[in-house]
Short mmCIF file of C-alpha atoms in Angstrom, two decimals:
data_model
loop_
_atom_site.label_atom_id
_atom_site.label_comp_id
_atom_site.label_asym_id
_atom_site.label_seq_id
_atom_site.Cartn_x
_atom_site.Cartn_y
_atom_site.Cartn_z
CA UNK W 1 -10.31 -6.32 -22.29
CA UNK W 2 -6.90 -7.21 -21.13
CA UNK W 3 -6.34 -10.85 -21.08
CA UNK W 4 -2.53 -10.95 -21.61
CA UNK W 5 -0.26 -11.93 -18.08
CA UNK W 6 2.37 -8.78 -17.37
CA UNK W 7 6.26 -8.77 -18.19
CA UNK W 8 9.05 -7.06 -16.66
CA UNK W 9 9.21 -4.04 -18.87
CA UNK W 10 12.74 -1.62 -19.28
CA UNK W 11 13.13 0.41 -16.10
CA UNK W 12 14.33 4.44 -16.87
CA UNK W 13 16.87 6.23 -15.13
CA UNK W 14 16.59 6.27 -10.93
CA UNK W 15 14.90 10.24 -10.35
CA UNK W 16 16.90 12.21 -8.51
CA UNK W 17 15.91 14.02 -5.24
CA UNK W 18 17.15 17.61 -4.21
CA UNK W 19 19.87 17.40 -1.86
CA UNK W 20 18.24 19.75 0.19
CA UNK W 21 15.36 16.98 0.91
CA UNK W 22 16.06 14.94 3.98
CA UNK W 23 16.06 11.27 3.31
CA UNK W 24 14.92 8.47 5.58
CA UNK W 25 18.41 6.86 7.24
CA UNK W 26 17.93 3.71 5.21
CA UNK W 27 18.81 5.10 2.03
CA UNK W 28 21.66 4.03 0.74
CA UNK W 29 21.93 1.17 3.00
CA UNK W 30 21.09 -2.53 2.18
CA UNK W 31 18.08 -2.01 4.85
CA UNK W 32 16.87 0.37 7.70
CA UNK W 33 18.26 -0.12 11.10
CA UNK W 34 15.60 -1.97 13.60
CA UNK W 35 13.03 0.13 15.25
CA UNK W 36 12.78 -0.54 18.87
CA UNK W 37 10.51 2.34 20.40
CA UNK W 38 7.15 2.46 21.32
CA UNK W 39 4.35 1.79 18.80
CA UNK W 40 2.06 4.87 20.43
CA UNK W 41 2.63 7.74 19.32
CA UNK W 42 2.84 11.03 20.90
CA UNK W 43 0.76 13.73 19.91
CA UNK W 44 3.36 16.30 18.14
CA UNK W 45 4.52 12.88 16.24
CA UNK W 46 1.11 12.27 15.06
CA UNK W 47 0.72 15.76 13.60
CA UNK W 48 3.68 15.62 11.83
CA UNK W 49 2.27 12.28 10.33
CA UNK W 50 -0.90 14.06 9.29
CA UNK W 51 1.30 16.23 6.88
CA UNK W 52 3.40 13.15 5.21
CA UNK W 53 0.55 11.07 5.08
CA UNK W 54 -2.05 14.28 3.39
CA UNK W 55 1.64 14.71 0.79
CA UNK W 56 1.39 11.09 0.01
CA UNK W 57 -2.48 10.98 -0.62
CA UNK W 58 -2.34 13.60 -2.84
CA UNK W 59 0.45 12.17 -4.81
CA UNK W 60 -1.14 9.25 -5.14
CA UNK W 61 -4.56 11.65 -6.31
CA UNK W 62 -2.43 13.39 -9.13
CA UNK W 63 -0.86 10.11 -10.55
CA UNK W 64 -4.39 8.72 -10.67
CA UNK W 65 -5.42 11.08 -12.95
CA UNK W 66 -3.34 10.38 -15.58
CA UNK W 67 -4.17 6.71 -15.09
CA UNK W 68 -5.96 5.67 -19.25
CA UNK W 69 -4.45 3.08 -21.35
CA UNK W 70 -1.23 3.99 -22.78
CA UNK W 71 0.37 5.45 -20.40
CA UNK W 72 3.38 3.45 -19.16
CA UNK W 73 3.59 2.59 -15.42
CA UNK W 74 6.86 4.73 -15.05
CA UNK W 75 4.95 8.20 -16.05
CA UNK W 76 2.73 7.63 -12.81
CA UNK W 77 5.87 7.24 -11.21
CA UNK W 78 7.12 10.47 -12.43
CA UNK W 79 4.37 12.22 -11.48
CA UNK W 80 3.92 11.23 -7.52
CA UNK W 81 7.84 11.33 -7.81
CA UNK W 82 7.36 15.57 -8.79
CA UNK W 83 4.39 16.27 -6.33
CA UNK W 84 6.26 14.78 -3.37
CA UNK W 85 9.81 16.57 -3.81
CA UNK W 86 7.73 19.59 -4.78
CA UNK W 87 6.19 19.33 -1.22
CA UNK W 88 9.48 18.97 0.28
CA UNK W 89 9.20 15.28 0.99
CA UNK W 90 11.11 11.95 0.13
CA UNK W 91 9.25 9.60 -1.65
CA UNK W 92 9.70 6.68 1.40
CA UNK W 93 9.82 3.89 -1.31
CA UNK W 94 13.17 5.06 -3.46
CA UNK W 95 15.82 3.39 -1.97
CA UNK W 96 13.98 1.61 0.43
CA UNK W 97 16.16 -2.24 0.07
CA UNK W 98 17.42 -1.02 -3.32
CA UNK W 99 13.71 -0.41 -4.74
CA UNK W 100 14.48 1.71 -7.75
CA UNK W 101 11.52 3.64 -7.65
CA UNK W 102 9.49 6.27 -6.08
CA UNK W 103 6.11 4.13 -5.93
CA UNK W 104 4.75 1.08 -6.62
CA UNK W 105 2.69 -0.09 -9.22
CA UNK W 106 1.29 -3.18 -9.76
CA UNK W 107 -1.43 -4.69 -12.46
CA UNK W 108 -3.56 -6.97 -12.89
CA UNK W 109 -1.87 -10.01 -11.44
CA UNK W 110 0.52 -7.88 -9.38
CA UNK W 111 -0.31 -8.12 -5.42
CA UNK W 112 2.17 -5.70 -4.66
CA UNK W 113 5.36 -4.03 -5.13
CA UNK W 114 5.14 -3.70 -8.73
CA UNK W 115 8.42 -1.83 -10.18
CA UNK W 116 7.37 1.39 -12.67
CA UNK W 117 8.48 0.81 -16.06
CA UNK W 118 7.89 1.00 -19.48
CA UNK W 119 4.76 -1.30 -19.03
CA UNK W 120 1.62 0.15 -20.77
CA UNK W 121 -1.49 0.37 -19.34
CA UNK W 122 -4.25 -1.29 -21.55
CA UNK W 123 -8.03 -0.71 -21.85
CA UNK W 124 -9.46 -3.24 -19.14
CA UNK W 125 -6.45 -3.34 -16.65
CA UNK W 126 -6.86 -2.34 -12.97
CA UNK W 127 -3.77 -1.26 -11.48
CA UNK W 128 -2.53 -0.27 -7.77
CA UNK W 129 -0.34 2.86 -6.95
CA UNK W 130 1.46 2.75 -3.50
CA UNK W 131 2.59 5.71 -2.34
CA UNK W 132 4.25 6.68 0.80
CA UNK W 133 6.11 10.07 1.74
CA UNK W 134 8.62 11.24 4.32
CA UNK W 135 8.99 14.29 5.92
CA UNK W 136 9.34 15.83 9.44
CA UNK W 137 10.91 13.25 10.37
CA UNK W 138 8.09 10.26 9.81
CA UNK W 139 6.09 8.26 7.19
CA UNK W 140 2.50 8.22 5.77
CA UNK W 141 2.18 5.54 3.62
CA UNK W 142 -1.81 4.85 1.31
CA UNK W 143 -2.49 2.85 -1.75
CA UNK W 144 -5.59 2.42 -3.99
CA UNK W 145 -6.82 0.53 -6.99
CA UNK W 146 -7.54 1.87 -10.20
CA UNK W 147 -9.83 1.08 -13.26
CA UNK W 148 -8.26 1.64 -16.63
CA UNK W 149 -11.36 2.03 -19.16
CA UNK W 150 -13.57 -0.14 -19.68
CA UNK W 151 -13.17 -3.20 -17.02
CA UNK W 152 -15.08 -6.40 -16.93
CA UNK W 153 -17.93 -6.63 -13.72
CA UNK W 154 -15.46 -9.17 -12.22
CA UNK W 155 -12.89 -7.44 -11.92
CA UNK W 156 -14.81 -3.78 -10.69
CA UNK W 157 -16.59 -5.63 -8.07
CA UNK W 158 -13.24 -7.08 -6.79
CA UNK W 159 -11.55 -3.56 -6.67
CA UNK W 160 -15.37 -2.17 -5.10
CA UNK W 161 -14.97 -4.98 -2.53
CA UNK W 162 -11.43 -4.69 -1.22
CA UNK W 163 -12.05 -0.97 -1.02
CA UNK W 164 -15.14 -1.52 1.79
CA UNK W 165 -13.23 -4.32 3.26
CA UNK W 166 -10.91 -1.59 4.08
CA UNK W 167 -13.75 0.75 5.24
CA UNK W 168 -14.97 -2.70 7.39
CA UNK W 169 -11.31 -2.91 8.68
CA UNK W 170 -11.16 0.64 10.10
CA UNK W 171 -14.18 0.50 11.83
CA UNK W 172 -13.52 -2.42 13.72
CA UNK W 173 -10.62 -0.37 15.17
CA UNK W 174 -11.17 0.63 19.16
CA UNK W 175 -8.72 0.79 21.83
CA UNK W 176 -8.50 -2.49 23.75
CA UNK W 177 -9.48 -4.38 20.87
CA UNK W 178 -6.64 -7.16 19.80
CA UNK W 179 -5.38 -6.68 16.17
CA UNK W 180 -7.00 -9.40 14.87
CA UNK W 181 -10.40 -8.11 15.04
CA UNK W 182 -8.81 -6.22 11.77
CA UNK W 183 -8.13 -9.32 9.76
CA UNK W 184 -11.21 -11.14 10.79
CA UNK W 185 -13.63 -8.07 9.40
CA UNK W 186 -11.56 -8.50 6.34
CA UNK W 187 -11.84 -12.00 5.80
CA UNK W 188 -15.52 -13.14 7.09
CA UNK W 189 -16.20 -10.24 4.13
CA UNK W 190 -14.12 -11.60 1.79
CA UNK W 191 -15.16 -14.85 2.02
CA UNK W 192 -18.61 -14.28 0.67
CA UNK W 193 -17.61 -13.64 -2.36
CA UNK W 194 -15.01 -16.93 -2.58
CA UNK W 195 -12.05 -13.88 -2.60
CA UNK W 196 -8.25 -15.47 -1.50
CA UNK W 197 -7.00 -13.14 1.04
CA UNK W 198 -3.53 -12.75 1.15
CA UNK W 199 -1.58 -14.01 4.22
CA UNK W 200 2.29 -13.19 3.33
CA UNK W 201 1.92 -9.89 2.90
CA UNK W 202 0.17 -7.41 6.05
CA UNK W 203 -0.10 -4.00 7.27
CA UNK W 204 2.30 -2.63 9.28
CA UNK W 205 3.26 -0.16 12.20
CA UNK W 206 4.33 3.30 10.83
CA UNK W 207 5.62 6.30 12.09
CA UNK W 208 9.52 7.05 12.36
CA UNK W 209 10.11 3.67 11.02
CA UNK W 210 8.68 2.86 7.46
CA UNK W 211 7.81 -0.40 8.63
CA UNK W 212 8.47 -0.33 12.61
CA UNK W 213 7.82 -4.68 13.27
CA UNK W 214 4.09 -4.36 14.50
CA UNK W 215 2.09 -6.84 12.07
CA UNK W 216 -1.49 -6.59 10.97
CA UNK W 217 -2.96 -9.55 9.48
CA UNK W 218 -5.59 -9.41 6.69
CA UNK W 219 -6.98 -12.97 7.72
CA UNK W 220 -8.20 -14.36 11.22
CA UNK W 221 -4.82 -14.49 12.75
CA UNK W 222 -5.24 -16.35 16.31
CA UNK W 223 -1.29 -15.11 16.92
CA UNK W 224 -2.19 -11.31 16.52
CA UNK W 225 -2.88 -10.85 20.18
CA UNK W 226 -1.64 -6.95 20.53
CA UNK W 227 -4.07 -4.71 21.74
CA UNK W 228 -5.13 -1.22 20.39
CA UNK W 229 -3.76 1.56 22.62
CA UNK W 230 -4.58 5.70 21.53
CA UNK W 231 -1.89 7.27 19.86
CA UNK W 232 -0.83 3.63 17.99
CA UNK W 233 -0.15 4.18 14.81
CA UNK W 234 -0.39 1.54 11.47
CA UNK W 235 -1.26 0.66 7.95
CA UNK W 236 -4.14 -1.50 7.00
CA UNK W 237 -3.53 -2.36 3.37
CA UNK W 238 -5.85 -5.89 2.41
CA UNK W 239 -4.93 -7.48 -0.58
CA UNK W 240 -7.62 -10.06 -2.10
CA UNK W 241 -8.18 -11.92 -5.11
CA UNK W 242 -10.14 -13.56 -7.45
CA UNK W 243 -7.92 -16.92 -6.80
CA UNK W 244 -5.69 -18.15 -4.73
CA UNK W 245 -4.06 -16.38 -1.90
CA UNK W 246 -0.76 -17.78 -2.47
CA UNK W 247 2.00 -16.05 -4.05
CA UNK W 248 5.35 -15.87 -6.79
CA UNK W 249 8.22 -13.62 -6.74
CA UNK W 250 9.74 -12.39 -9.89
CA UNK W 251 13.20 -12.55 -10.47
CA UNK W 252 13.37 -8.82 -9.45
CA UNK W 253 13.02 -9.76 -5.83
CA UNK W 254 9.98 -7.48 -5.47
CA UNK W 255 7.00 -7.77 -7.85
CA UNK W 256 4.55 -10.25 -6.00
CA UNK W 257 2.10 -12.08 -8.14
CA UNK W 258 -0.87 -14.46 -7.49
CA UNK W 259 0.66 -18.10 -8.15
CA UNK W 260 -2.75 -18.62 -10.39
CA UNK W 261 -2.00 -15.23 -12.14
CA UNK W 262 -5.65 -14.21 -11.15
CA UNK W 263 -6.13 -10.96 -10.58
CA UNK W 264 -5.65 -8.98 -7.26
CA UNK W 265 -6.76 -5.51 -5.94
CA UNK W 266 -5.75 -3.50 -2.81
CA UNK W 267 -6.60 -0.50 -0.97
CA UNK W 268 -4.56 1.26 2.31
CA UNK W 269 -4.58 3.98 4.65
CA UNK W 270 -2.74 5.00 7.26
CA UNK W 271 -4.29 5.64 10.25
CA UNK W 272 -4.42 6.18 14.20
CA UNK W 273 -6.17 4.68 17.15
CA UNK W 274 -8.14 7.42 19.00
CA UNK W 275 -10.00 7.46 21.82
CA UNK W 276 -13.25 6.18 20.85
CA UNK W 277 -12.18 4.58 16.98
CA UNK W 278 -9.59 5.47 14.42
CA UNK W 279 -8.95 8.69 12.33
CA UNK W 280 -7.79 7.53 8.65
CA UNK W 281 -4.68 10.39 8.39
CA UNK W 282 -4.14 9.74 4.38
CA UNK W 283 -6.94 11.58 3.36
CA UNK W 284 -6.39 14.33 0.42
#
C-alpha cells in the first residue's frame, strides 16, 4: 500500500507534434483568446465533436492499459501523446497556459492537473488521466480514475463512487433544467459517504473553445441559474475526496492537491444536451 505523499518528479523533453497537425490558436500564447459565441451547438459542430471526443477516449483507453506500478507517469503521457497525433489530432492540453504536457496525471493526493513525469506508480496508488483532443476544429475533453494493484477498500469505493456520481450527474441532465441540478445530484450523493466535494475546480463549456466560460458546479450552487438548451455542449468532471474539499497549489502553478493530502478521485465526460436527456460523446 502506498502511504508516502507525491513529489514533483524530473519532467522529459516537451513531445513534438507534426507540423502538419492543426493546433488550437492558444498555443504558443500565454492563454486562448475569450470565447464569446453561443454555448449551443449546431448540429455539424456536434459531429465533429463526436470524433475529438471518441480520439480522446480512446487515448485515454490505451494509456490505461499500461497503468501497473512502475511505470512512471510520463510513459502514460507518451502513449495518449502517440494515439492522438496518430489520429491526426492535437492533444488540447500541450501548450494550453504553458502546460508542458499532453495529459494530465494526477495521484493519490492530486485533484487535478497533475504534470507527467518521472513519478512511479506504486502498488496501491489510484491515479487520474485527463485527456482531451482537438481536431476539426473543436475539443472533446474525458478523464477517469485508475487502480494501480492492489488498493485498500477506502480508496476503491471512493474511485467506485465518484464514477456513479458522474453517471447520477448525467442523468439529471434535461433541457430546461438549471445547471445546478448537476452539482446537487453530485453532492446530496456524496455526502452520504462524508466525501469533500470540490468547489474551486468545475466542469466547463466545450466545443471550439477548450474551456468556453460556461461553469458547472459539482456542489449545490444557488448562483448556477443557466438553463439546459439542446445542442449545449459541456464537461461534467466531479472531483471528491476522502477529506477536505479545500485545496494547495504546487509551486508549478498547476498540480492541485487536497490541503489534508487525503486522497481524491475523478471521473469526466463530455457530453450534449438532447432533446429528451444527454448523449455522453467520449465514449470509446
Amino acid at each position: 500500500m502506498s502511504g508516502q505523499l507525491l513529489v514533483p518528479g524530473k519532467q522529459s523533453p516537451t513531445r513534438q507534434v507534426p507540423a502538419s497537425i492543426p493546433r488550437p490558436e492558444y498555443v504558443g500564447r500565454p492563454g486562448p483568446a475569450p470565447y464569446t459565441g453561443a454555448e449551443v451547438q449546431d448540429a455539424e459542430t456536434v459531429e465533429r465533436m463526436r470524433l475529438a471526443s471518441r480520439i480522446a477516449a480512446r487515448a485515454m483507453e490505451e494509456a490505461a492499459k499500461a497503468v501497473a506500478p512502475g511505470v512512471t507517469t510520463d510513459e502514460l503521457d507518451r502513449i495518449a501523446h502517440e494515439y492522438i497525433v496518430a489520429a491526426g489530432a492535437y492533444p488540447s492540453d500541450l501548450g494550453y497556459r504553458g502546460f508542458p504536457k499532453s495529459i494530465c496525471t494526477s495521484l493519490n493526493e492530486v485533484i487535478c492537473h497533475g504534470i507527467p513525469d518521472s513519478t512511479v506508480l506504486r502498488d496501491g496508488d489510484i491515479v487520474n488521466l485527463d485527456v482531451t483532443a482537438y481536431i476539426g476544429g473543436v475539443h472533446g475533453d474525458c478523464n477517469a480514475t485508475y487502480l494501480v494493484g492492489d488498493v485498500a477498500e477506502e480508496s476503491r469505493l471512493l474511485v467506485e463512487r465518484t464514477r456513479e456520481s458522474l453517471r447520477r450527474a448525467i442523468a439529471a441532465v434535461r433541457p430546461g433544467r438549471q445547471i445546478n441540478v448537476i452539482g446537487r445530484v453530485i453532492e446530496s450523493y456524496a455526502k452520504r459517504f462524508g466525501y469533500g466535494v470540490v468547489r474551486d475546480f468545475t466542469g466547463h463549456g466545450i466545443h471550439t473553445s477548450f474551456h468556453s466560460g460556461l461553469i458547472i458546479p459539482h456542489y449545490d450552487d444557488p448562483r448556477a441559474t443557466t438553463v439546459m438548451r439542446p445542442g449545449m455542449t459541456f464537461t461534467i468532471e466531479p472531483m471528491l475526496t476522502l477529506g477536505t474539499h479545500e485545496y494547495e497549489m504546487w509551486d508549478d502553478g498547476w498540480t492541485v492537491v487536497t490541503k489534508d493530502r487525503s486522497r481524491t478521485a475523478q471521473f469526466e465526460h463530455t457530453l450534449v444536451v438532447t432533446a429528451d436527456g444527454a448523449e455522453v460523446l467520449t465514449l470509446p
